[in-house]
One Martini backbone bead per residue (centre of mass of N, CA, C, O) as a GRO file, in nm:
protein
  130
    1MET     BB    1   0.099   0.034   0.018
    2THR     BB    2   0.111   0.403  -0.019
    3VAL     BB    3   0.031   0.478   0.250
    4GLY     BB    4   0.074   0.635   0.536
    5PRO     BB    5   0.098   0.699   0.844
    6GLY     BB    6  -0.225   0.798   0.969
    7VAL     BB    7  -0.392   0.701   0.726
    8SER     BB    8  -0.694   0.657   0.616
    9VAL     BB    9  -0.854   0.336   0.471
   10ALA     BB   10  -1.128   0.373   0.445
   11GLN     BB   11  -1.437   0.353   0.261
   12ASP     BB   12  -1.435   0.614   0.115
   13SER     BB   13  -1.512   0.830  -0.089
   14ASP     BB   14  -1.360   0.981  -0.341
   15ALA     BB   15  -1.455   1.269  -0.269
   16SER     BB   16  -1.355   1.268   0.031
   17VAL     BB   17  -1.059   1.219  -0.034
   18ILE     BB   18  -1.013   1.471  -0.201
   19GLU     BB   19  -1.094   1.674   0.016
   20ARG     BB   20  -0.875   1.579   0.226
   21SER     BB   21  -0.620   1.636   0.033
   22TRP     BB   22  -0.599   1.943   0.080
   23GLU     BB   23  -0.477   1.896   0.379
   24LYS     BB   24  -0.385   1.579   0.299
   25PRO     BB   25  -0.205   1.468   0.041
   26GLU     BB   26  -0.158   1.163   0.132
   27ALA     BB   27  -0.462   1.070   0.090
   28PHE     BB   28  -0.450   1.023  -0.223
   29ALA     BB   29  -0.328   0.730  -0.210
   30VAL     BB   30  -0.594   0.581  -0.181
   31LEU     BB   31  -0.676   0.611  -0.479
   32LEU     BB   32  -0.439   0.466  -0.600
   33ASP     BB   33  -0.492   0.195  -0.460
   34ARG     BB   34  -0.790   0.162  -0.571
   35HIS     BB   35  -0.717   0.236  -0.913
   36ALA     BB   36  -0.449   0.147  -1.057
   37ASP     BB   37  -0.511  -0.113  -1.210
   38SER     BB   38  -0.741   0.000  -1.395
   39VAL     BB   39  -0.577   0.232  -1.519
   40HIS     BB   40  -0.352   0.060  -1.648
   41ARG     BB   41  -0.533  -0.119  -1.820
   42TYR     BB   42  -0.669   0.108  -1.980
   43ALA     BB   43  -0.412   0.231  -2.104
   44ALA     BB   44  -0.317  -0.026  -2.253
   45TYR     BB   45  -0.572  -0.070  -2.419
   46GLU     BB   46  -0.567   0.205  -2.568
   47ALA     BB   47  -0.282   0.177  -2.690
   48LEU     BB   48  -0.326  -0.083  -2.853
   49ALA     BB   49  -0.552   0.046  -3.046
   50THR     BB   50  -0.312   0.246  -3.191
   51VAL     BB   51  -0.163   0.030  -3.335
   52PRO     BB   52  -0.033  -0.052  -3.612
   53GLY     BB   53  -0.214  -0.348  -3.724
   54ILE     BB   54  -0.450  -0.341  -3.533
   55LYS     BB   55  -0.717  -0.552  -3.453
   56VAL     BB   56  -1.056  -0.519  -3.360
   57LEU     BB   57  -1.240  -0.791  -3.191
   58PRO     BB   58  -1.536  -0.885  -3.131
   59HIS     BB   59  -1.646  -1.160  -2.966
   60GLN     BB   60  -1.424  -1.310  -2.798
   61LYS     BB   61  -1.268  -1.622  -2.694
   62ASP     BB   62  -1.162  -1.812  -2.460
   63ALA     BB   63  -1.100  -2.131  -2.327
   64ASN     BB   64  -1.344  -2.065  -2.103
   65GLY     BB   65  -1.572  -1.874  -2.268
   66ARG     BB   66  -1.496  -1.590  -2.249
   67VAL     BB   67  -1.600  -1.270  -2.334
   68GLY     BB   68  -1.436  -1.032  -2.560
   69ILE     BB   69  -1.176  -0.838  -2.666
   70GLY     BB   70  -0.988  -0.840  -2.961
   71PHE     BB   71  -0.635  -0.861  -3.048
   72GLN     BB   72  -0.471  -0.814  -3.371
   73TYR     BB   73  -0.178  -0.870  -3.550
   74VAL     BB   74  -0.106  -0.726  -3.879
   75GLY     BB   75   0.124  -0.742  -4.100
   76PRO     BB   76   0.300  -0.686  -4.351
   77ALA     BB   77   0.363  -0.783  -4.641
   78GLY     BB   78   0.627  -1.030  -4.618
   79THR     BB   79   0.589  -1.097  -4.327
   80PRO     BB   80   0.553  -1.308  -4.056
   81TRP     BB   81   0.277  -1.126  -3.966
   82ALA     BB   82   0.065  -1.136  -4.205
   83LYS     BB   83  -0.066  -1.431  -4.073
   84CYS     BB   84  -0.164  -1.367  -3.799
   85GLY     BB   85  -0.369  -1.552  -3.544
   86THR     BB   86  -0.336  -1.391  -3.292
   87VAL     BB   87  -0.555  -1.348  -3.002
   88LEU     BB   88  -0.619  -1.110  -2.768
   89VAL     BB   89  -0.809  -1.128  -2.461
   90PHE     BB   90  -1.043  -0.888  -2.323
   91ASP     BB   91  -1.212  -0.731  -2.096
   92ALA     BB   92  -1.444  -0.474  -2.158
   93LYS     BB   93  -1.463  -0.361  -1.848
   94THR     BB   94  -1.168  -0.432  -1.693
   95TYR     BB   95  -0.913  -0.508  -1.893
   96ARG     BB   96  -0.856  -0.794  -1.862
   97TYR     BB   97  -0.671  -1.065  -1.915
   98LEU     BB   98  -0.790  -1.381  -2.043
   99GLY     BB   99  -0.644  -1.455  -2.333
  100MET     BB  100  -0.606  -1.689  -2.616
  101HIS     BB  101  -0.590  -1.726  -2.981
  102ASP     BB  102  -0.478  -1.969  -3.238
  103ARG     BB  103  -0.430  -1.988  -3.603
  104ARG     BB  104  -0.273  -2.245  -3.807
  105THR     BB  105  -0.135  -2.309  -4.138
  106ALA     BB  106   0.026  -2.626  -4.238
  107GLY     BB  107   0.028  -2.857  -4.475
  108GLY     BB  108  -0.306  -2.860  -4.455
  109THR     BB  109  -0.293  -2.791  -4.144
  110THR     BB  110  -0.494  -2.705  -3.866
  111ASP     BB  111  -0.411  -2.507  -3.577
  112GLU     BB  112  -0.547  -2.480  -3.242
  113GLN     BB  113  -0.510  -2.233  -2.981
  114ARG     BB  114  -0.580  -2.210  -2.625
  115SER     BB  115  -0.619  -1.968  -2.354
  116TYR     BB  116  -0.618  -1.901  -1.989
  117VAL     BB  117  -0.687  -1.712  -1.701
  118ALA     BB  118  -0.730  -1.820  -1.370
  119VAL     BB  119  -0.469  -1.696  -1.221
  120ASN     BB  120  -0.338  -1.406  -1.042
  121ALA     BB  121  -0.011  -1.296  -0.910
  122LEU     BB  122   0.203  -1.165  -0.676
  123VAL     BB  123   0.549  -1.218  -0.614
  124ASP     BB  124   0.878  -1.236  -0.463
  125ARG     BB  125   0.962  -1.497  -0.637
  126VAL     BB  126   1.087  -1.709  -0.831
  127MET     BB  127   0.862  -1.982  -0.841
  128GLN     BB  128   0.644  -1.874  -0.676
  129ARG     BB  129   0.349  -1.948  -0.515
  130PRO     BB  130   0.027  -1.816  -0.444
   0.00000   0.00000   0.00000
């Protein structure tokens, strides 16, 4: 948590926290703690939509069947990414990464792969389990 000692972290409304922060600027950290994840996900989601070659595909599913917004990069003709079939799927409301699906055809055989995120967590060490 980014708030300092002596700062209340009760579930005050955002408006009351902002009002309190005029007298105690460190109180504003409560809002950062409360909304940072969703703000960062939203910013990454919006930035991804502006990258040249990105196609935005509605109603895409991850391997768990969850529906979201898909992002697919299609590179210029003649590059290895010209026929990229990988679609990254994000929840349209929370902007969380849900999973991906990929379809590739080689030698007359089509292969489809799907994945999904079941659990995610931050850990302190490499290979540590949440």
